CSV table of C-alpha atoms and ligand atoms in Angstrom, one decimal:
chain,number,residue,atom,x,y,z
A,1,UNK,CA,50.6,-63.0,-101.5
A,2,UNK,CA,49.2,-62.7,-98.0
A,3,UNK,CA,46.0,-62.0,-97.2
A,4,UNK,CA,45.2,-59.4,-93.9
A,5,UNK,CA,42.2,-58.7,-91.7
A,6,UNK,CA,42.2,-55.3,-90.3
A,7,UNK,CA,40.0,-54.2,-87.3
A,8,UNK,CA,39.3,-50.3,-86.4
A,9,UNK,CA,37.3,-49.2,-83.3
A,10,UNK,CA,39.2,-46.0,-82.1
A,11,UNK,CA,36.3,-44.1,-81.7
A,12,UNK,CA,32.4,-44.6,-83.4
A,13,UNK,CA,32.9,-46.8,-86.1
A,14,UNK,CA,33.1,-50.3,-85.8
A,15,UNK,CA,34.8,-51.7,-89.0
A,16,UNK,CA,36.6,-54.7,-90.8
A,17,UNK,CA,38.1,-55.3,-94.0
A,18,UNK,CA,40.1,-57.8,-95.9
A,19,UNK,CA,43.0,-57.0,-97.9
A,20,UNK,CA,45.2,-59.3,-99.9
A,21,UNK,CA,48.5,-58.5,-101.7
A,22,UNK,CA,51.8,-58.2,-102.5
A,23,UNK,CA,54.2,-55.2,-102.0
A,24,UNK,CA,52.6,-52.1,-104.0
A,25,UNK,CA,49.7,-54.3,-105.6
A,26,UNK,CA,47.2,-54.8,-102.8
A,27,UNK,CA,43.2,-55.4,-103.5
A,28,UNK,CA,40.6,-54.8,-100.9
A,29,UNK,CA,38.1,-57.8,-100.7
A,30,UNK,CA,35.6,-56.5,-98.0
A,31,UNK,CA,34.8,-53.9,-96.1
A,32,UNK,CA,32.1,-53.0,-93.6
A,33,UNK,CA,31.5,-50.0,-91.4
A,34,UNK,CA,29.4,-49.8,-88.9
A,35,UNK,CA,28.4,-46.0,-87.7
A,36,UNK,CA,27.0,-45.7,-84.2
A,37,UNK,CA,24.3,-43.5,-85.0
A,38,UNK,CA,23.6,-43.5,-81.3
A,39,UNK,CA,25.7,-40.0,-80.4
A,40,UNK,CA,23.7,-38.0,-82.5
A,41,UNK,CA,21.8,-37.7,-79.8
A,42,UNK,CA,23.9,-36.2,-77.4
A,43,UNK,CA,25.8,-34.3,-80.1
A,44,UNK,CA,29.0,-35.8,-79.5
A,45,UNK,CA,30.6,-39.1,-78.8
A,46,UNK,CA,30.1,-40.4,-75.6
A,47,UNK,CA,33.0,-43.1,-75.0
A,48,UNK,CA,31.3,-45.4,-72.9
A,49,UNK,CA,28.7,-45.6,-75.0
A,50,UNK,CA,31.0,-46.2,-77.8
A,51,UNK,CA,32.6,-49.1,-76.4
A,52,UNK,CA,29.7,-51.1,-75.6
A,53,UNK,CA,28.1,-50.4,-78.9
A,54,UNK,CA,31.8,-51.6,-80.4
A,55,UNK,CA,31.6,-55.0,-78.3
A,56,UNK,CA,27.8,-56.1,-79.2
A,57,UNK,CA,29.1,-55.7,-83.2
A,58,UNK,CA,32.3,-56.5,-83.1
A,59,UNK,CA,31.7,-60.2,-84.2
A,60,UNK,CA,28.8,-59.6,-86.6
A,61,UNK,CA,31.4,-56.9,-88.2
A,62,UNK,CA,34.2,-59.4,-88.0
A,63,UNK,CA,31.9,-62.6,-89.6
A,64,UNK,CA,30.8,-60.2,-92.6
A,65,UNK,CA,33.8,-59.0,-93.7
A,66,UNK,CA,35.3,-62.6,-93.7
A,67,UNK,CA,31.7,-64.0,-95.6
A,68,UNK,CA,31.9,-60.5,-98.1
A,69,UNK,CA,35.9,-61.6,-99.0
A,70,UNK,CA,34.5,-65.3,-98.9
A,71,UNK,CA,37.5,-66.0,-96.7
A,72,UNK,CA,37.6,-68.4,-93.7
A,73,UNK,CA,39.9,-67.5,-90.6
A,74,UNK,CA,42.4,-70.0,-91.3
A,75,UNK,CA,43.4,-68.6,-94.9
A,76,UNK,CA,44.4,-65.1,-93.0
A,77,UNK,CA,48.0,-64.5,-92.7
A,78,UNK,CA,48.2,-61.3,-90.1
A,79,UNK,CA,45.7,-59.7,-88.4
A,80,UNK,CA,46.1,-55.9,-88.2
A,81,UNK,CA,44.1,-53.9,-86.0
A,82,UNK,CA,44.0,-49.8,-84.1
A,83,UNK,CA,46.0,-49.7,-80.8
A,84,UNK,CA,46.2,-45.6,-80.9
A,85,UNK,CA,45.4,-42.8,-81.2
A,86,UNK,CA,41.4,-43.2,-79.6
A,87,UNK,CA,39.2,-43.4,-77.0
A,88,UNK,CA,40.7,-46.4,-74.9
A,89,UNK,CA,38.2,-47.8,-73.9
A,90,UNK,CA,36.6,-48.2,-78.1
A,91,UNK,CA,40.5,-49.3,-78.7
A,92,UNK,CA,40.0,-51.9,-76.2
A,93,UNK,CA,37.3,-53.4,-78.0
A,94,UNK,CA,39.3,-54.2,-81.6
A,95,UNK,CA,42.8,-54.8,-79.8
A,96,UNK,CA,41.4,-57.6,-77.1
A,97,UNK,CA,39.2,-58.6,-80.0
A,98,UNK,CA,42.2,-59.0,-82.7
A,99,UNK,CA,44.4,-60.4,-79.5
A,100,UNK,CA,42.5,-63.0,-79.4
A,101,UNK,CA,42.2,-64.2,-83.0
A,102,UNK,CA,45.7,-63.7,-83.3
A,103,UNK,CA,46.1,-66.2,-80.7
A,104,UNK,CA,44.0,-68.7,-81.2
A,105,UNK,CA,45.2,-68.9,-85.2
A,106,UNK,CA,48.7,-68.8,-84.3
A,107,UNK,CA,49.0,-66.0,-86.4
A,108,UNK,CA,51.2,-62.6,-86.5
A,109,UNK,CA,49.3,-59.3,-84.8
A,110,UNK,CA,50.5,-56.1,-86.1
A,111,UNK,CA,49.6,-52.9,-84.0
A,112,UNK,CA,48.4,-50.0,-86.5
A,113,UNK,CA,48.8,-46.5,-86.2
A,114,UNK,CA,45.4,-44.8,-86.9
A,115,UNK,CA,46.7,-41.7,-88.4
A,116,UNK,CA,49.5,-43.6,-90.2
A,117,UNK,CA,46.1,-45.9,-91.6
A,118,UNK,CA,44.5,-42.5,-92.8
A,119,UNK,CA,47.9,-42.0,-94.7
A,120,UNK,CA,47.0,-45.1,-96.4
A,121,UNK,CA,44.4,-44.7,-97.6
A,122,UNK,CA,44.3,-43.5,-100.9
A,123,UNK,CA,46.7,-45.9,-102.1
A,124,UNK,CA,44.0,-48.4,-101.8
A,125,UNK,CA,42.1,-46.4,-104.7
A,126,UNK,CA,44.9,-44.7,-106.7
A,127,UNK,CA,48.1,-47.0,-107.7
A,128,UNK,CA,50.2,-43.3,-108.0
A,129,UNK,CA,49.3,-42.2,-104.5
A,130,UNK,CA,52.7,-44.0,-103.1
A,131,UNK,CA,55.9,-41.8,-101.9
A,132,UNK,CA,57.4,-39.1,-102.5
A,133,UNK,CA,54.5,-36.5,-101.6
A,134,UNK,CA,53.4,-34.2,-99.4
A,135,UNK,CA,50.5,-35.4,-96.6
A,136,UNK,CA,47.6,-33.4,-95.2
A,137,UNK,CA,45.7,-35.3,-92.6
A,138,UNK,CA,42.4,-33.9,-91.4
A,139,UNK,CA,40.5,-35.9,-89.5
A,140,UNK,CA,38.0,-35.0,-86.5
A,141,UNK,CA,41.2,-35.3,-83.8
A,142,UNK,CA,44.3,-34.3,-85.8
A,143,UNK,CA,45.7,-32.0,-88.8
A,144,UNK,CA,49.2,-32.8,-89.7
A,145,UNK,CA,51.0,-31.6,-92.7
A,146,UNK,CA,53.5,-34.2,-93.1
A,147,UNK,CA,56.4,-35.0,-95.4
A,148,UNK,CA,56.2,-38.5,-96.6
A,149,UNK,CA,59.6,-39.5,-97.9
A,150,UNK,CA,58.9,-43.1,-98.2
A,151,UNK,CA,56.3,-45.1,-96.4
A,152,UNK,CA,57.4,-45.8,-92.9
A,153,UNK,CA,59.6,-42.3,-93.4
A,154,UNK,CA,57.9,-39.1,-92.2
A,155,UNK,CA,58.8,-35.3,-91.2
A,156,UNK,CA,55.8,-33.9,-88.9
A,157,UNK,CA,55.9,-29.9,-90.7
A,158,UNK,CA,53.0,-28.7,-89.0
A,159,UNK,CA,49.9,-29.6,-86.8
A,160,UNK,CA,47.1,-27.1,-85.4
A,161,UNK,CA,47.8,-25.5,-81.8
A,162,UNK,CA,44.8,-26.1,-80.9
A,163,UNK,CA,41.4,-27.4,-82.6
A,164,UNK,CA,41.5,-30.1,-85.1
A,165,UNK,CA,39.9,-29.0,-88.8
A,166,UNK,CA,37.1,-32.3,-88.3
A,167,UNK,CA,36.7,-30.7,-84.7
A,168,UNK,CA,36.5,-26.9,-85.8
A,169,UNK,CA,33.8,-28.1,-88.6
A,170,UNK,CA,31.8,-29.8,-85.9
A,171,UNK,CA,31.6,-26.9,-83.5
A,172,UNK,CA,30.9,-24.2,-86.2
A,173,UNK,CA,27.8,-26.9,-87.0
A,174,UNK,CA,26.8,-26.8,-83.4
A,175,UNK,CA,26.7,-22.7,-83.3
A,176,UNK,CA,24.7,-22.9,-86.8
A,177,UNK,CA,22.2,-25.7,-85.3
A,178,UNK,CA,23.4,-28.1,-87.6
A,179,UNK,CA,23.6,-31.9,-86.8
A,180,UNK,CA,26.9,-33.9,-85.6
A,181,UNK,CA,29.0,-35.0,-87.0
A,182,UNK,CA,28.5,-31.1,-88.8
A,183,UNK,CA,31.0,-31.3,-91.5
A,184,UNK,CA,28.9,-32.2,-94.2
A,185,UNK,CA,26.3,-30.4,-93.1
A,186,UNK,CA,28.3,-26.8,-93.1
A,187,UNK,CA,30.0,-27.5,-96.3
A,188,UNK,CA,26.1,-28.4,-97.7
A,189,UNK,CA,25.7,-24.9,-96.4
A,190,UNK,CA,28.1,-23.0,-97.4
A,191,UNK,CA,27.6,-24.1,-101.1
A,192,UNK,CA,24.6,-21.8,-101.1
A,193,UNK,CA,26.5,-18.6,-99.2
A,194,UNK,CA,27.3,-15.8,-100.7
A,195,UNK,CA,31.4,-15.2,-100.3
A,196,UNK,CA,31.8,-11.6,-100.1
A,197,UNK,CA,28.8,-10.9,-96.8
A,198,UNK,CA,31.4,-11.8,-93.9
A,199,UNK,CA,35.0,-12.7,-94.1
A,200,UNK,CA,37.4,-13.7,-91.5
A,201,UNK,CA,40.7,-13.9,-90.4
A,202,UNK,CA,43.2,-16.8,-92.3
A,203,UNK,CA,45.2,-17.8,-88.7
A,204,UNK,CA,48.8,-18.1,-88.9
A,205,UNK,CA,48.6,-17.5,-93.1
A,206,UNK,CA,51.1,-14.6,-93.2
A,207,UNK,CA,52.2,-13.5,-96.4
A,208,UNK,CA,55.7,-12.6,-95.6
A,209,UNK,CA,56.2,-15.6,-93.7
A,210,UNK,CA,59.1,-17.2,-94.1
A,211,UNK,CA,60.1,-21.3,-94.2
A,212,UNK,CA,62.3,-20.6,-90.7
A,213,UNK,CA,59.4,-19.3,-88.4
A,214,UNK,CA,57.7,-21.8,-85.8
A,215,UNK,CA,54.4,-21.0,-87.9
A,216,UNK,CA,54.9,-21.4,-91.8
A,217,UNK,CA,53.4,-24.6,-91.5
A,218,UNK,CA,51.6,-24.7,-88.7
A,219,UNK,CA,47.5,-24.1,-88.1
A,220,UNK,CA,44.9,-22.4,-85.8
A,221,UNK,CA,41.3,-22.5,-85.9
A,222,UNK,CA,40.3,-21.4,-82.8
A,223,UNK,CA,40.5,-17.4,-83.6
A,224,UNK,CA,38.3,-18.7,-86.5
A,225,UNK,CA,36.4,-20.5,-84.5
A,226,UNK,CA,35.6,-17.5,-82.0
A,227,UNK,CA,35.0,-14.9,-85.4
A,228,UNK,CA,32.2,-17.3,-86.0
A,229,UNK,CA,30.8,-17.2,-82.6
A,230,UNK,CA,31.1,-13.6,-82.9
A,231,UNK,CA,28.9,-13.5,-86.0
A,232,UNK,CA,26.5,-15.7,-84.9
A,233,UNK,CA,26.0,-13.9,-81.7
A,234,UNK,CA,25.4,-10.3,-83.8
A,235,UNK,CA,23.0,-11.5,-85.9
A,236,UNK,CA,20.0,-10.4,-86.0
A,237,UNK,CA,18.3,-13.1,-88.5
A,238,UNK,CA,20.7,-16.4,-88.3
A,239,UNK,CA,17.8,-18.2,-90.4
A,240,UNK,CA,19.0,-16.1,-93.1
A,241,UNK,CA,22.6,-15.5,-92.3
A,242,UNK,CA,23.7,-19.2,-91.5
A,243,UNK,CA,24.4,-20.0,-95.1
A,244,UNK,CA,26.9,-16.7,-95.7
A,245,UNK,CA,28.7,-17.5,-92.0
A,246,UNK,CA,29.0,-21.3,-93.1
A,247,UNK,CA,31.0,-20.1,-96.7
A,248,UNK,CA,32.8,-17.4,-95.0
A,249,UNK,CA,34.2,-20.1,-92.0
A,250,UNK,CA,34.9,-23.1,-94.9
A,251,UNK,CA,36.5,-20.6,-97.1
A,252,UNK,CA,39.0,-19.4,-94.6
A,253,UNK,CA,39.7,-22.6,-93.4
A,254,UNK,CA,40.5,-24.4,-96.9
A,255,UNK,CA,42.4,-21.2,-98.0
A,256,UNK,CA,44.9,-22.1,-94.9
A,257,UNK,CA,44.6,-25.8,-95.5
A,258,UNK,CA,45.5,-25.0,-99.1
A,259,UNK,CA,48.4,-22.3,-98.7
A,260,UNK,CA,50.2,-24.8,-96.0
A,261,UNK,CA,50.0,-27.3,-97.9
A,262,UNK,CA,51.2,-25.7,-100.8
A,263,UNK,CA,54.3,-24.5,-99.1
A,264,UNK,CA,55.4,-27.8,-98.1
A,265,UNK,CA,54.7,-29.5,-101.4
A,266,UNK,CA,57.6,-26.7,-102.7
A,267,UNK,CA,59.6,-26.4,-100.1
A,268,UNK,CA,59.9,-30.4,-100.7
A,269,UNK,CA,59.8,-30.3,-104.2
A,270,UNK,CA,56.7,-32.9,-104.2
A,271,UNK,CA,54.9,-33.1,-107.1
A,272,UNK,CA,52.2,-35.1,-105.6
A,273,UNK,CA,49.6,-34.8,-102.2
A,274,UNK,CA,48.3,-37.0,-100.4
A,275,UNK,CA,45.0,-35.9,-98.3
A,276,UNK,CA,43.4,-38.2,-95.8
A,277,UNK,CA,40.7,-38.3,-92.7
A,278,UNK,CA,37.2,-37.2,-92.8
A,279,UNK,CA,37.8,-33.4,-93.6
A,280,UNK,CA,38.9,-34.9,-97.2
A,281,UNK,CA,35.5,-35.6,-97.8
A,282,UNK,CA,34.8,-31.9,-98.0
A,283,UNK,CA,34.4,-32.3,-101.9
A,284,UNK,CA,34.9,-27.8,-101.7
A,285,UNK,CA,38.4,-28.4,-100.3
A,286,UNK,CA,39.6,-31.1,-102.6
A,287,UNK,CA,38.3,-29.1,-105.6
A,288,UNK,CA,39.9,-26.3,-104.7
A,289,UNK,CA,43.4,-27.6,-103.9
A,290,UNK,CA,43.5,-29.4,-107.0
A,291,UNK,CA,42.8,-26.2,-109.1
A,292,UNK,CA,45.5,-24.5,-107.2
A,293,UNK,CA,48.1,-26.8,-107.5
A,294,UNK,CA,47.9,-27.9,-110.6
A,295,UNK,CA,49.6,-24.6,-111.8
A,296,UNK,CA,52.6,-26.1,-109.4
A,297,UNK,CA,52.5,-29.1,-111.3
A,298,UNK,CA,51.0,-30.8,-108.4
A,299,UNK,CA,48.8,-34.2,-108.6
A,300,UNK,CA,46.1,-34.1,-105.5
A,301,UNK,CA,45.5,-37.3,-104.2
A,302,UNK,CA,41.9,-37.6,-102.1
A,303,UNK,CA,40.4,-41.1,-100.9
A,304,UNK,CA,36.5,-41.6,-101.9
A,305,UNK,CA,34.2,-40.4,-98.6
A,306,UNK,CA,34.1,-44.4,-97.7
A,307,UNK,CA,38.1,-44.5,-97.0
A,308,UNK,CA,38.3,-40.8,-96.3
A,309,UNK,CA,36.2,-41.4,-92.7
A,310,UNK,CA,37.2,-44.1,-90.3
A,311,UNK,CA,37.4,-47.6,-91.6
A,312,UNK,CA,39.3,-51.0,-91.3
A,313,UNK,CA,40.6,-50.8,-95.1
A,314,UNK,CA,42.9,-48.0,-94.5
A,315,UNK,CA,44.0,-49.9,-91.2
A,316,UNK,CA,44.8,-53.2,-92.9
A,317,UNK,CA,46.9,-51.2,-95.7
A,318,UNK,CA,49.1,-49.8,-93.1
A,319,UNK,CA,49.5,-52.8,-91.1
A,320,UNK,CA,50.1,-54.7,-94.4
A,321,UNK,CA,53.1,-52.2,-95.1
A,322,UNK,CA,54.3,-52.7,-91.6
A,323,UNK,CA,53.5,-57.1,-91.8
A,324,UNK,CA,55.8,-56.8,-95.3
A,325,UNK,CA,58.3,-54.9,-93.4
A,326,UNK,CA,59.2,-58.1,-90.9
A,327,UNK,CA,56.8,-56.0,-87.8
A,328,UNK,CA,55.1,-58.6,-85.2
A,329,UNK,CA,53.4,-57.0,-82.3
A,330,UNK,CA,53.2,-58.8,-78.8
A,331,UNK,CA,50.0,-59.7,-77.1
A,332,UNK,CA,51.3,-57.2,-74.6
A,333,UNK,CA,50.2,-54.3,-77.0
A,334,UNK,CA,48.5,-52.0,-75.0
A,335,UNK,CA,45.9,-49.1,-76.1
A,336,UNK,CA,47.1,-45.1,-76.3
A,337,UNK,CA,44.8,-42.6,-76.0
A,338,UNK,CA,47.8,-40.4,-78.0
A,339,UNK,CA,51.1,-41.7,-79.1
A,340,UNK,CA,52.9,-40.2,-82.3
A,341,UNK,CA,53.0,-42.2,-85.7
A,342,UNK,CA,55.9,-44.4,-86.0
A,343,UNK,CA,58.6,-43.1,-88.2
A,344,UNK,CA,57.6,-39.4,-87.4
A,345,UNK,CA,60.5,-37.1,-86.9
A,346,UNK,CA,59.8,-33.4,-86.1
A,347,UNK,CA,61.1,-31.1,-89.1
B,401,LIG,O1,38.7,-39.3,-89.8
B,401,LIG,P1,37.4,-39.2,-89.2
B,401,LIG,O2,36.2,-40.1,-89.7
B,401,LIG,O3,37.4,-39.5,-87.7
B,401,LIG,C1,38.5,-39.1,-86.9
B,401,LIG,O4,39.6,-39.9,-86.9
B,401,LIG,O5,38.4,-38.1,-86.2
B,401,LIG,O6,36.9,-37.7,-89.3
B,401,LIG,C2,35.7,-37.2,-88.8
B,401,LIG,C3,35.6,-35.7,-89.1
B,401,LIG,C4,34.5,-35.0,-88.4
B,401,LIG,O7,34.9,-33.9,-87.7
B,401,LIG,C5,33.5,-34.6,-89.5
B,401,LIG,O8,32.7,-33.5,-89.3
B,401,LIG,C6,34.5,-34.4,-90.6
B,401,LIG,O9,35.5,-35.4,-90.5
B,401,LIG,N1,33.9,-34.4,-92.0
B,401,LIG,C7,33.9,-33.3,-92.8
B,401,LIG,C8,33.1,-33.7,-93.9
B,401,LIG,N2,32.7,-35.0,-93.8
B,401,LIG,C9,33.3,-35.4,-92.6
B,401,LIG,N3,34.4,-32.1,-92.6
B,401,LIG,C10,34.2,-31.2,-93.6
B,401,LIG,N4,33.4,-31.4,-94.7
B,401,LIG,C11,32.9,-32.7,-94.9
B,401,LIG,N5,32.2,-32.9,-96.0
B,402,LIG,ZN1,40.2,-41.1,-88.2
């Protein structure tokens, strides 16, 4: 049994969890999140800002999850904490922080992947979610459609060429005169537009694609993203439009989402998929996926909203897996704004 504090500050969430377990059978004592609320305001986040809010709650955060587990520091085996992908200086924060526990407990620091923590997940709610399956990672930054052979094994199939899904969601939001983060707020939306008033283009869906070209797997949202724009810009009541535009946007984008992932889960032979990062929220994309891959034969695998955005849990899963594997980080481990997941081979 060993028992794991993980730390996540990559970007606006400040957030600690405690984790104790054994191989496959792993139980989550605590976990707090702290949103900084504070970005709203400038509709975006705003790193500096995020890095001092990250060091005035860092401790509190720390000291809760510890009282909420009703473990002291000196029971904890490993800590395990976000060193990339982020905003540095928000990285920073957690890393020095966890560096410095580490140190003074004489205890093991393992260096966590954030995306490979997103991966994770769902295997902290569902015992089934564990490899083989296919991955779909949306998350504000990223969307990777990855083969997971076995944890710590992974084939990168496709990513987007240019926005993220999280990010598209956010800047269709913005052009609505929704609130950020707007992904919650356009699916809210679209659940009351019609389907059939605008529809726009699927990028990089072609039907008679075929497994060999550069884009069966891959995504684009920023033709999407510009359709949108175009809509918005022609009409002449958005009041009363914004609702139809919203459904038309989500529904192309989770018919992509859906279709890729699809592919991969065959091409594979998977009969399981894993989704992960805030875009698995969307409760319309999960739904939808799970109807059309249960004729496949495929189970679809989605954390609750809690582990689905940015938290510590998912964070001390992953560096769990990688503590059980024999993986000690040194106190040289530095913060990347961008580094791949470890294990990732291109397809
Ligand atoms: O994984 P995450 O919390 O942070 C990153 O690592 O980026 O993902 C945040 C993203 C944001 O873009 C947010 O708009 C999106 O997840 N999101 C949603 C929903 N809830 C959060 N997107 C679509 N529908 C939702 N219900
Ligand atoms: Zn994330």
């Amino acid at each position: 049994m060993a028992l794991i504090l993980g730390i996540e500050t990559s970007c606006d969430e400040t957030s600690a969890a405690v984790l104790e377990g054994n191989g496959d059978d792993v139980t989550q004592k605590s976990l707090i999140i702290l949103s900084q609320d504070v970005h709203r305001v400038f509709g975006g986040v705003v790193p500096e800002i995020a890095s001092r809010a990250h060091l005035t709650s860092i401790v509190p955060v720390v000291e809760k999850a510890l009282a909420e587990a009703k473990v002291e520091l000196g029971h904890l085996d490993a800590i395990a904490v976000t060193h990339a992908p982020g905003l540095v200086g928000a990285l920073l924060v957690g890393l020095s922080y966890a560096k410095a526990l580490a140190l003074t407990l004489n205890i093991p620091l393992v260096g966590v992947h954030h995306m490979e923590g997103h991966l994770f997940a769902v295997a902290l709610e569902h015992p089934d979610a564990k490899p083989p399956f296919t991955a779909l990672l949306v998350s504000g930054g990223h969307t990777l459609l990855i083969d997971v052979e076995a944890w710590g094994s992974y084939k990168l199939l496709g990513s987007t060429r240019d926005d993220a899904a999280g990010e598209a969601f956010d800047k269709v939001a913005k052009m609505l005169g929704l609130p950020y983060p707007g992904g919650r707020y356009v699916e809210q939306l679209a659940a009351s537009g019609s389907s059939s008033r605008f529809r726009f283009g699927r990028g990089m869906l072609r039907k008679n694609s075929l497994p060999n070209d550069d884009d069966y797997y891959a995504f684009s949202f920023s033709g999407l993203k510009t359709a949108v724009l175009n809509a918005v810009k022609a009409s002449i009541d958005l009041e009363s439009d914004k609702a139809d535009i919203a459904r038309a946007f989500q529904d192309s984008l989770i018919e992509t989402l859906i279709e890729k992932t699809a592919r991969a889960a065959a091409a594979f032979g998977r009969d399981r998929v894993v989704l992960g990062g805030g875009v698995a929220c969307n409760n319309t994309l999960v739904k939808a996926m799970t109807a059309r891959l249960e004729s496949d034969n495929v189970k679809v695998f989605a954390p609750s909203p809690r582990l689905s955005t940015d938290n510590a849990a998912m964070i001390a899963r992953a560096g769990f897996f990688r503590f059980e594997q024999g993986e000690r980080s040194p106190l040289s481990l530095a913060a990347h704004a961008s580094l791949p997941i470890p294990g990732l081979q291109a397809a």
